CSV table of C-alpha atoms and ligand atoms in Angstrom, one decimal:
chain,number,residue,atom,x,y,z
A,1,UNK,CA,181.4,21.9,91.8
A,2,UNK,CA,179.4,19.1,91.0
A,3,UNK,CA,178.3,17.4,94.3
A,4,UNK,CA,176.4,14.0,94.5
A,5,UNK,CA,174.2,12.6,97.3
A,6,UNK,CA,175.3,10.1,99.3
A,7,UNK,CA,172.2,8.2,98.7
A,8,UNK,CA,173.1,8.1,95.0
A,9,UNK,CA,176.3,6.5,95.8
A,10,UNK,CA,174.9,3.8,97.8
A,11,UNK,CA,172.4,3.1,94.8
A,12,UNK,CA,175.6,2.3,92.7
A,13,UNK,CA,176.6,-0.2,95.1
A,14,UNK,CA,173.5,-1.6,95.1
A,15,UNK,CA,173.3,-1.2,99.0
A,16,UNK,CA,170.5,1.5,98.7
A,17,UNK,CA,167.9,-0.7,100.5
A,18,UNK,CA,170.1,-1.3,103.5
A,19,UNK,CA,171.9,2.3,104.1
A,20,UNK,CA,167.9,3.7,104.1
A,21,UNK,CA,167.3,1.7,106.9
A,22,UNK,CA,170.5,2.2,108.8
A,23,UNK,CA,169.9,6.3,107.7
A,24,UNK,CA,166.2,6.6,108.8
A,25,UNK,CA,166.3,9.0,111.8
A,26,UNK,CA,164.6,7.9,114.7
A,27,UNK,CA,164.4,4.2,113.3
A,28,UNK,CA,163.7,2.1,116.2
A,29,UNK,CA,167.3,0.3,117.1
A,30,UNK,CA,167.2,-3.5,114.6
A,31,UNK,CA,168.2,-6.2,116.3
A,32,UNK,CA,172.5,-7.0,115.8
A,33,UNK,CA,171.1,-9.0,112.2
A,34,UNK,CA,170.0,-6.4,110.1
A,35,UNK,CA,172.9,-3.8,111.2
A,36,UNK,CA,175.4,-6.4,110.5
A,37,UNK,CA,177.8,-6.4,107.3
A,38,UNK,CA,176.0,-8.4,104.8
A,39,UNK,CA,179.0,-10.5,102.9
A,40,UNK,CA,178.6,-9.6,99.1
A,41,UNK,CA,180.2,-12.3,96.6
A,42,UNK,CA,183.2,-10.6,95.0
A,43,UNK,CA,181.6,-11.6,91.5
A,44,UNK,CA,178.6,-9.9,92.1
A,45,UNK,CA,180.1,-6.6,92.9
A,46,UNK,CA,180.0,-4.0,90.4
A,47,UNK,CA,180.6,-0.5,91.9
A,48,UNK,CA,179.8,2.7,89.9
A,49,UNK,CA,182.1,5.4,90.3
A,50,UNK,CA,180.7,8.6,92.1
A,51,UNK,CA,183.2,11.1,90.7
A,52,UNK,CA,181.7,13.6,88.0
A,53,UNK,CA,184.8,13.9,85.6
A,54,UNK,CA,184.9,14.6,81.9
A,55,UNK,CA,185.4,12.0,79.5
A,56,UNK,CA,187.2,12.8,76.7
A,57,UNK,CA,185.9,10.6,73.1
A,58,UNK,CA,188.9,9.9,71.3
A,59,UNK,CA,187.3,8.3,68.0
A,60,UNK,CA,190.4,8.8,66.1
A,61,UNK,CA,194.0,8.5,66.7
A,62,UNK,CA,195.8,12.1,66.3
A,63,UNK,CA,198.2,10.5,64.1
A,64,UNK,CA,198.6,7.3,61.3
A,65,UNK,CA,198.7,4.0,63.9
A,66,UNK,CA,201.1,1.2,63.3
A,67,UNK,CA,200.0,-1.3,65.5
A,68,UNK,CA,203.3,-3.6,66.1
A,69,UNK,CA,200.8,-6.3,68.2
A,70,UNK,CA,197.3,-8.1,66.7
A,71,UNK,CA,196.9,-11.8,65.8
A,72,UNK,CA,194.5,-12.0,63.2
A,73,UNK,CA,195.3,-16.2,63.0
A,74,UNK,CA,197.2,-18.5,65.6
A,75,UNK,CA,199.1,-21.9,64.1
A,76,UNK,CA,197.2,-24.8,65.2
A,77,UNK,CA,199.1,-26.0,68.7
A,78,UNK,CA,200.0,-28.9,68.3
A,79,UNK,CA,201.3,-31.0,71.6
A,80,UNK,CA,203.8,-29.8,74.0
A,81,UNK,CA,203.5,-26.2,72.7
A,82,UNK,CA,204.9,-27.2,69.5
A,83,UNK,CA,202.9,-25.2,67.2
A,84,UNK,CA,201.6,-26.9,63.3
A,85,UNK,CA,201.9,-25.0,60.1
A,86,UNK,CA,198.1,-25.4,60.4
A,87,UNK,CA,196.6,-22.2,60.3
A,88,UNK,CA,193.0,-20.7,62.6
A,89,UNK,CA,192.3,-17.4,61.2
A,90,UNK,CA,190.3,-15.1,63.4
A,91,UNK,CA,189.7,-12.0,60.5
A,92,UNK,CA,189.4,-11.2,57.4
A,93,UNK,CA,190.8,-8.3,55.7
A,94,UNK,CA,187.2,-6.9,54.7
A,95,UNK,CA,186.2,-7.3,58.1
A,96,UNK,CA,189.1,-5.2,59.6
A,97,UNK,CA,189.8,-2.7,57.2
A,98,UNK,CA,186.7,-0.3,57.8
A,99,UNK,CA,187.9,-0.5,61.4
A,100,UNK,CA,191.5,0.6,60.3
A,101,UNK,CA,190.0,3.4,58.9
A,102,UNK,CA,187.6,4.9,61.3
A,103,UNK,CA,190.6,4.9,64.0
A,104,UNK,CA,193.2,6.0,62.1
A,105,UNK,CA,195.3,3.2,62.3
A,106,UNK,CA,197.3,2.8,59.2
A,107,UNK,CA,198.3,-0.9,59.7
A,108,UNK,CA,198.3,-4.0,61.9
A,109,UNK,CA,201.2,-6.2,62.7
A,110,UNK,CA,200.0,-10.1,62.6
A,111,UNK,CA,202.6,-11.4,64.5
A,112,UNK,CA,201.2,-14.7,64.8
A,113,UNK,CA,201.7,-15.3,60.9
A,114,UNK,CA,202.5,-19.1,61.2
A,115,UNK,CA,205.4,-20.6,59.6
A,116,UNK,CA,206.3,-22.9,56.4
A,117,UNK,CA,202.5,-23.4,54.5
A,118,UNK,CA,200.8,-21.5,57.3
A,119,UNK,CA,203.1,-18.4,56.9
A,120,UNK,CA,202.5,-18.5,53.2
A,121,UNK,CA,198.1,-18.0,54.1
A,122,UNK,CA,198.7,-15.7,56.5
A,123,UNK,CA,200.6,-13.2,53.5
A,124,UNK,CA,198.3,-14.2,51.2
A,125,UNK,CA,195.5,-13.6,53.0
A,126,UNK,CA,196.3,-10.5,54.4
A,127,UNK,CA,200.0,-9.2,53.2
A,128,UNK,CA,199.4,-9.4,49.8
A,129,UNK,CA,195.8,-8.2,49.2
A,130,UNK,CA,195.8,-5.7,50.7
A,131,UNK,CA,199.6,-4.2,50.4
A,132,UNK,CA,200.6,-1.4,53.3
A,133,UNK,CA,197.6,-2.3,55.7
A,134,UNK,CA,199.2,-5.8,56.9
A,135,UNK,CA,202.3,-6.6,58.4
A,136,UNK,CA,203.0,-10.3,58.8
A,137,UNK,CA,205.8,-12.0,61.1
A,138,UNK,CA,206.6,-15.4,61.2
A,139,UNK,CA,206.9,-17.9,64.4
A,140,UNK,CA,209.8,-20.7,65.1
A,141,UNK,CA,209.2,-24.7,63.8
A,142,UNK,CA,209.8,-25.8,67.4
A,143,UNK,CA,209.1,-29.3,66.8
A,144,UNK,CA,213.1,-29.4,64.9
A,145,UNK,CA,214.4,-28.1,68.4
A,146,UNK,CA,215.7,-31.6,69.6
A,147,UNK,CA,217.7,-32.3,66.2
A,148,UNK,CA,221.0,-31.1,66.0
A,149,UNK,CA,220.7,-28.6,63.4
A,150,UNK,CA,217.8,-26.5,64.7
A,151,UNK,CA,219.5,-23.1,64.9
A,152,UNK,CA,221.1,-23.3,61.4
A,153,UNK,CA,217.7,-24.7,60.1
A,154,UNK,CA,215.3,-22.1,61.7
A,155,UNK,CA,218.2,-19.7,60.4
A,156,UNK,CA,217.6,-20.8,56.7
A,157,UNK,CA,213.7,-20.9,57.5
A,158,UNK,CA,214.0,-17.2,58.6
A,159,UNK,CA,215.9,-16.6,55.0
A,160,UNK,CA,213.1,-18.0,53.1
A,161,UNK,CA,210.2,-16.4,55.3
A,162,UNK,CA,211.4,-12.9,55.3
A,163,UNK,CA,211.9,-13.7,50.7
A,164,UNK,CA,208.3,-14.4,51.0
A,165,UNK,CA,207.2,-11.0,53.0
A,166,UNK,CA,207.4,-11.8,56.3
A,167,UNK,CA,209.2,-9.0,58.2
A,168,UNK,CA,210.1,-10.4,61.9
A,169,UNK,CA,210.0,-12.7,64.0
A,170,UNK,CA,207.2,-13.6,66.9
A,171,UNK,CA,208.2,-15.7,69.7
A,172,UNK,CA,205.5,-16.6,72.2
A,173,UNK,CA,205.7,-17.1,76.2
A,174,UNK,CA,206.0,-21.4,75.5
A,175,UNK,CA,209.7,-20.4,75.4
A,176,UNK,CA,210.4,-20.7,79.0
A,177,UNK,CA,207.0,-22.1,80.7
A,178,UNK,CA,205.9,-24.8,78.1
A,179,UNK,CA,208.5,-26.3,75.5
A,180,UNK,CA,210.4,-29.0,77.2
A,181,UNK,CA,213.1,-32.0,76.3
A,182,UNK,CA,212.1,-34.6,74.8
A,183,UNK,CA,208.2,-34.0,75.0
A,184,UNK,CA,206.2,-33.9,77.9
A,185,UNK,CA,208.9,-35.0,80.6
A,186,UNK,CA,211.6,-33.1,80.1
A,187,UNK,CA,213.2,-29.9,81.6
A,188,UNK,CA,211.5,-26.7,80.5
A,189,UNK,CA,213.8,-25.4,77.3
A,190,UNK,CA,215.7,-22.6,78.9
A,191,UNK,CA,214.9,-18.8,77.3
A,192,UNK,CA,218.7,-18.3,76.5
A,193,UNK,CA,219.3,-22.0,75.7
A,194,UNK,CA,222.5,-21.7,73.3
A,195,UNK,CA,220.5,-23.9,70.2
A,196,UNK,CA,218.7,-20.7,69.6
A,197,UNK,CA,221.6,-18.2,69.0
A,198,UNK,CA,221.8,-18.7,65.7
A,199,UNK,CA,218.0,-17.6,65.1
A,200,UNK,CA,218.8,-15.0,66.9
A,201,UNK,CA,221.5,-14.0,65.3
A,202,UNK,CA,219.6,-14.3,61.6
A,203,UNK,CA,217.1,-12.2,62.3
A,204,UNK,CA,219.8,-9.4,63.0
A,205,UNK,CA,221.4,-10.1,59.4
A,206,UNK,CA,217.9,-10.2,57.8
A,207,UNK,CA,216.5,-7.1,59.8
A,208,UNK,CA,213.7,-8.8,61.3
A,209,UNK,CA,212.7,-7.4,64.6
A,210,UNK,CA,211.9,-10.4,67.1
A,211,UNK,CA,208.6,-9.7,69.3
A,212,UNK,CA,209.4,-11.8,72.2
A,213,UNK,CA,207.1,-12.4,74.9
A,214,UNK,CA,208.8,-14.5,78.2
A,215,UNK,CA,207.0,-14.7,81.5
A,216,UNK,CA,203.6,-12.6,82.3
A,217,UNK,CA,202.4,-10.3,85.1
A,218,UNK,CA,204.2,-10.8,88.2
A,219,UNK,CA,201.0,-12.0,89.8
A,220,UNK,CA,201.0,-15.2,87.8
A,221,UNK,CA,204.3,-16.3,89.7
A,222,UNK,CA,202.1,-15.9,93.2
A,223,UNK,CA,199.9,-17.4,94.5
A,224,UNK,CA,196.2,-17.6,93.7
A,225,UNK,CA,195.0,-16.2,96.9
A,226,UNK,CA,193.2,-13.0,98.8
A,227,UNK,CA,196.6,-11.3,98.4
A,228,UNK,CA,197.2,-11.9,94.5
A,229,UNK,CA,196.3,-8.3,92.8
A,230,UNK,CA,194.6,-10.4,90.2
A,231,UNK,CA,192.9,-12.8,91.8
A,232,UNK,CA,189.6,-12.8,89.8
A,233,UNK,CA,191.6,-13.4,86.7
A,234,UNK,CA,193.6,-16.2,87.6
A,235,UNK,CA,190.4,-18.0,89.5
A,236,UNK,CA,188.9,-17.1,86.0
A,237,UNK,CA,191.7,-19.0,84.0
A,238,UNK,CA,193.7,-21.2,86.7
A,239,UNK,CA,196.0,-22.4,83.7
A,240,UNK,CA,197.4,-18.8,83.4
A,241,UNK,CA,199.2,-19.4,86.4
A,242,UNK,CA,202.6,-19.7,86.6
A,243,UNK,CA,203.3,-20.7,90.0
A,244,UNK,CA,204.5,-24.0,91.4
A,245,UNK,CA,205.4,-26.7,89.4
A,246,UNK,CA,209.0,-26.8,88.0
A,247,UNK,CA,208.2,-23.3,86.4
A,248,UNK,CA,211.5,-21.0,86.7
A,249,UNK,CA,210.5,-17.3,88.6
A,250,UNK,CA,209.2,-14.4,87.0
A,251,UNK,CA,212.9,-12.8,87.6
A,252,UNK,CA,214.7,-16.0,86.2
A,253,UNK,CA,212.5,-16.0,82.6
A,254,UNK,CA,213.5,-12.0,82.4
A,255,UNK,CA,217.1,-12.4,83.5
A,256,UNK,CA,217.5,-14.7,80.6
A,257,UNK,CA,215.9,-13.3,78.6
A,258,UNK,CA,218.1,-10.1,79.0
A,259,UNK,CA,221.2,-12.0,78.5
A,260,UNK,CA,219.8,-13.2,74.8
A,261,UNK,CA,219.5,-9.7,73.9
A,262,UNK,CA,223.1,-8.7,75.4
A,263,UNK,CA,224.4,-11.6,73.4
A,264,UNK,CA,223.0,-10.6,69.8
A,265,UNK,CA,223.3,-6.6,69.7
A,266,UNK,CA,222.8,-6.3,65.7
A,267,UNK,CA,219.0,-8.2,66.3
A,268,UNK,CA,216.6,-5.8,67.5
A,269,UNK,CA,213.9,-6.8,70.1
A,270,UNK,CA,210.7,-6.0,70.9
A,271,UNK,CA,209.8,-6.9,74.7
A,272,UNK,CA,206.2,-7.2,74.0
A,273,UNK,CA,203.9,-6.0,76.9
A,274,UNK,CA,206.0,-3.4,77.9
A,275,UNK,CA,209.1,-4.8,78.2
A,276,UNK,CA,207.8,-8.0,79.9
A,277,UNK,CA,207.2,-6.3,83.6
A,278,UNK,CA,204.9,-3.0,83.5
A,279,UNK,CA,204.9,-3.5,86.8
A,280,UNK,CA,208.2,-2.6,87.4
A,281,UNK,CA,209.2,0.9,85.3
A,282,UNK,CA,212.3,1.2,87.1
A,283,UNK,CA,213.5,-1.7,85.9
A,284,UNK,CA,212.3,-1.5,82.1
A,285,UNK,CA,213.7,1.8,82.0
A,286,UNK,CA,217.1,0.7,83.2
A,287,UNK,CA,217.4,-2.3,80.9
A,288,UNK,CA,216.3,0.1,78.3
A,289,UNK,CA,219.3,2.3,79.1
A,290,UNK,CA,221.7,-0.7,79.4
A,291,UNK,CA,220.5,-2.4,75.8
A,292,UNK,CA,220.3,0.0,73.1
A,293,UNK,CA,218.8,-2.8,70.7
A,294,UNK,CA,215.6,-3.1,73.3
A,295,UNK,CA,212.2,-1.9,72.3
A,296,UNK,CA,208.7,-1.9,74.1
A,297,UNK,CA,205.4,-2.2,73.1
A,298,UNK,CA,202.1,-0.9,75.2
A,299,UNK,CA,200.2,-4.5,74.6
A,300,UNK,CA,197.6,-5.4,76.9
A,301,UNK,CA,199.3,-3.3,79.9
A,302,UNK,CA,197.5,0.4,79.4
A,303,UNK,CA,195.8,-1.3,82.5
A,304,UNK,CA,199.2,-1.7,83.9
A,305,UNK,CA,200.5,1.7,83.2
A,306,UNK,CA,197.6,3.7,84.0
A,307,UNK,CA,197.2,3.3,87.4
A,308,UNK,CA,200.9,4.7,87.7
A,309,UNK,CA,200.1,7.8,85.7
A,310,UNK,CA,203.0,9.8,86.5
A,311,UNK,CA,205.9,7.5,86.4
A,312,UNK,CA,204.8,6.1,83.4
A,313,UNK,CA,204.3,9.9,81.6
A,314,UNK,CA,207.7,10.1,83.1
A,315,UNK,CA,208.6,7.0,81.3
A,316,UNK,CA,207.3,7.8,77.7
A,317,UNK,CA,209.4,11.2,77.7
A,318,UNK,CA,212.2,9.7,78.7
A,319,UNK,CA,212.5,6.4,76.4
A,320,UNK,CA,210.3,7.7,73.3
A,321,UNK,CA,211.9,6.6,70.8
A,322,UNK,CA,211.5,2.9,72.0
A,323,UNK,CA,208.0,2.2,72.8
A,324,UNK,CA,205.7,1.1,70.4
A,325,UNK,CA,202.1,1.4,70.3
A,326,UNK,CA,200.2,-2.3,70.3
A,327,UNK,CA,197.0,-3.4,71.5
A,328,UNK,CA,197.3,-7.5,71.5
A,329,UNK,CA,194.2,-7.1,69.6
A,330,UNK,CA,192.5,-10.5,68.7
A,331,UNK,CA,189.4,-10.2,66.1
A,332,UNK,CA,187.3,-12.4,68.3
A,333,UNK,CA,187.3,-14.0,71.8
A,334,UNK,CA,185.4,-12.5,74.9
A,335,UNK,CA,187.6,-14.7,77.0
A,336,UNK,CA,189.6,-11.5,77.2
A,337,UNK,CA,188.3,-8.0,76.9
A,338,UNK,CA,191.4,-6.2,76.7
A,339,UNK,CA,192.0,-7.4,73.9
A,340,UNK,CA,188.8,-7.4,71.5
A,341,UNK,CA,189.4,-5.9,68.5
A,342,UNK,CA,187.0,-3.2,67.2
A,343,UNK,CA,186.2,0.4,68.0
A,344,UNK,CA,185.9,0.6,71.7
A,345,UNK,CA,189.3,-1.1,72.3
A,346,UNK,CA,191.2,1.7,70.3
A,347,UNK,CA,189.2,4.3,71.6
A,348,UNK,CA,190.2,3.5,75.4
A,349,UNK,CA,194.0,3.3,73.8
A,350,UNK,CA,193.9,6.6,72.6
A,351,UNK,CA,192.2,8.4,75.4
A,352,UNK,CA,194.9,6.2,77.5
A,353,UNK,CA,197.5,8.4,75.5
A,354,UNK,CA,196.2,11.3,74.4
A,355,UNK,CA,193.8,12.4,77.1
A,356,UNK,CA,194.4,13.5,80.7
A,357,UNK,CA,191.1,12.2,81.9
A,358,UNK,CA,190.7,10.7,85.3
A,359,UNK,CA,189.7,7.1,86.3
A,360,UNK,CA,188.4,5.3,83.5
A,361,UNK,CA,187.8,1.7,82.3
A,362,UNK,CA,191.2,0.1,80.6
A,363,UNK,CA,189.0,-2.7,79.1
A,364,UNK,CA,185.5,-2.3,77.3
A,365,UNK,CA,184.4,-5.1,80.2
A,366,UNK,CA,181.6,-4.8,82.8
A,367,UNK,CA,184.8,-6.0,85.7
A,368,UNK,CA,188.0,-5.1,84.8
A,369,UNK,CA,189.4,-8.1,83.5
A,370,UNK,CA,193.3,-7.8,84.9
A,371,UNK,CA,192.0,-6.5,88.5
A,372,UNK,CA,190.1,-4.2,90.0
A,373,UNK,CA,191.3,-0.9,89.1
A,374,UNK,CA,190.7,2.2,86.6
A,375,UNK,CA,193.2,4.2,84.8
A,376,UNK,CA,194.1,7.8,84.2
A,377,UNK,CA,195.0,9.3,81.1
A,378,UNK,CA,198.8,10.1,79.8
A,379,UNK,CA,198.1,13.3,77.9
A,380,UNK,CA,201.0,13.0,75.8
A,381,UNK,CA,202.2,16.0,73.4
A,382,UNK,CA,202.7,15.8,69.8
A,383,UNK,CA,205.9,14.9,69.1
A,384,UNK,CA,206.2,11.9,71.5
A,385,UNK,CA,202.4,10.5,70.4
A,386,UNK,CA,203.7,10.8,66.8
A,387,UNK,CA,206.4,8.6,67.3
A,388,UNK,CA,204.9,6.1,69.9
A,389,UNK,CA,202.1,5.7,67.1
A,390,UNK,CA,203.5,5.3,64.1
A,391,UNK,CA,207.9,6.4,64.0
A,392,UNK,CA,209.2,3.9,66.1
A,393,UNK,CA,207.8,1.2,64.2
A,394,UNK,CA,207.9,2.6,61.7
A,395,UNK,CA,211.9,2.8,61.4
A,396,UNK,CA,212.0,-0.2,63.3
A,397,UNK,CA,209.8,-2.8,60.4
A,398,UNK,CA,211.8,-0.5,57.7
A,399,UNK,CA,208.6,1.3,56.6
A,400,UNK,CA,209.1,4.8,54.4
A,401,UNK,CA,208.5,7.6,56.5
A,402,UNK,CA,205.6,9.5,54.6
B,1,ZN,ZN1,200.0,-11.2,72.0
């Protein structure tokens, strides 16, 4: 065994200088000042872990990686949510291909592919050149939502984007907590709202998965304060918060979203970040149970699911043929660690899955950027990392099985 000082531990916490004095046998007794708790600022802490553990480099996955979650461009948003066909790339092929290959990961889901004219660059830019390596999904024209045709329209648009290559459907969380009636005054535009059954509906006839992400972490429907698990993050980005306002409750936006998917059992859906609430595996695995057309992906919540190693092993035997491996990855911005595309980011994925190492980093980030934890390793066998990596989606985007 391994043992460390005491004294070494301290150091990490940068609290050497003050535990020598209060150590020092025989020190002459300080004055109540210098014995007192100094106050640290919580953004200046940045303890070192004391336990000797292996670590475990996982350079490459075991297995050919689809990942169901990037977003190598974003449609320029436009007022209210309402999304433009104006496209922002973030990548380039060349840029993200030698990547690809040093981890194993066969290809990338862009499920931010735009729609009319910014659908079309997204599969030309990446879909087309380079065949196999890019997936492209397409997004909703929100801004048609008030006329009185929107679902048959957005049906027909579906039509014509999956003729041109695109092969599902994204939905991001402005369903629910941004798009509103009538502009900026209105009531929030309810998840399950009946305008949208037809597009629902469509992309079962077309067999286009829908990647739909409603609500966020629990935490963003609480309060900012010394009790909110992710305080730092929120104090970080105050608009992520979800809490006040008119905004429905984390268990509303999830209930309704629940009774879209029991109302359109021929359209397959992805609940992106594990099913919308990795907080709460009980309840992921029951809805799994309950909707055989529901599917999960592991995006941006390894940080989630590793701190509750054993229930969510437990989880991943249990429901492996419906969780699919994504990362959220985005080819730039720092805002966001856990999701920075490159080497580092996979590597912490795999080691997530395929490793039974002990209290690690989720996030290649000085601070853990979702709270203040580490994570411990899934160790998953063969069979179920096979499917979780590349099977699932594989069946599920209608890619041959090699
Ligand atoms: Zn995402």
């Amino acid at each position: 065994m391994i043992r460390i000082s005491r004294r070494e531990c301290l150091a990490g916490l940068g609290l050497a200088g003050v535990a020598a004095v209060r150590a020092e046998p025989g020190a002459p007794s300080q004055a109540a000042g210098p014995r007192a708790p100094r106050r640290l600022d919580l953004t200046d802490y940045r303890p070192r872990s004391c336990l000797h553990l292996p670590a475990t480099r996982v350079e490459r996955a075991r297995y050919p990686v689809i990942d169901v979650h990037t977003h190598l461009g974003f449609s320029s948003s436009g007022r209210h949510g309402v999304a433009s066909e104006e496209m922002t790339f973030v990548a380039q092929p060349g840029t993200l291909l030698p990547v690809m290959d040093r981890k194993n990961v066969r290809t990338m889901v862009n499920v931010t592919g735009g729609f009319g004219k910014g659908l079309a660059e997204s599969l030309a830019r990446f879909d087309q050149r380079s065949p196999g390596r890019f997936i492209s999904f397409t997004e909703p024209r929100w801004d048609r939502l008030s006329g009185p045709g929107f679902g048959r329209e957005q049906a027909d648009d579906l039509a014509r984007a999956r003729e041109a290559g695109a092969r599902g459907l994204k939905v991001l969380k402005t369903l629910g907590l941004v798009l509103r009636e009538g502009g900026a005054t209105g009531a929030l535009i309810k998840v399950d709202d009946r305008r949208l059954d037809p597009m629902w509906d469509a992309c079962g006839s077309l067999r286009m998965p829908v990647a739909v992400h409603v609500a966020d972490p629990e935490a963003f429907f609480l309060p900012t304060d010394r009790f909110n698990e992710r305080f730092e993050e929120l104090n970080n980005h105050p608009d992520w918060s979800f809490h006040g306002g008119d905004f429905p409750s984390f268990r509303d936006l999830v209930d309704a979203f629940d009774r879209v998917v029991a109302r359109h059992p021929r359209t397959e859906f992805i609940a992106v970040h594990f099913g919308l609430n990795a907080e709460n595996l009980a309840s992921v695995s029951e809805r799994l149970t309950r909707y055989p057309n529901l599917h999960v992906d592991t995006a941006a919540r390894i940080g989630e699911l590793g701190r509750q190693p054993r229930a969510a092993r437990a989880f991943f035997e249990k429901h492996q043929d419906r969780i699919l491996f994504g990362t959220d990855a985005v080819p730039n911005g720092d805002d966001t660690p856990q999701q920075v595309f490159g080497d580092a980011l996979y590597e912490i994925y795999f080691r997530f899955l395929e490793t039974e190492d002990e209290y690690f980093d989720y996030a290649p980030a000085p601070v853990p950027p979702q709270g203040r934890w580490c994570i411990y390793g899934l160790g998953l066998p063969d069979a179920i990392l096979r499917k979780v990596y590349h099977d699932n989606a594989a069946r599920l985007l209608g890619i041959e099985a090699r």
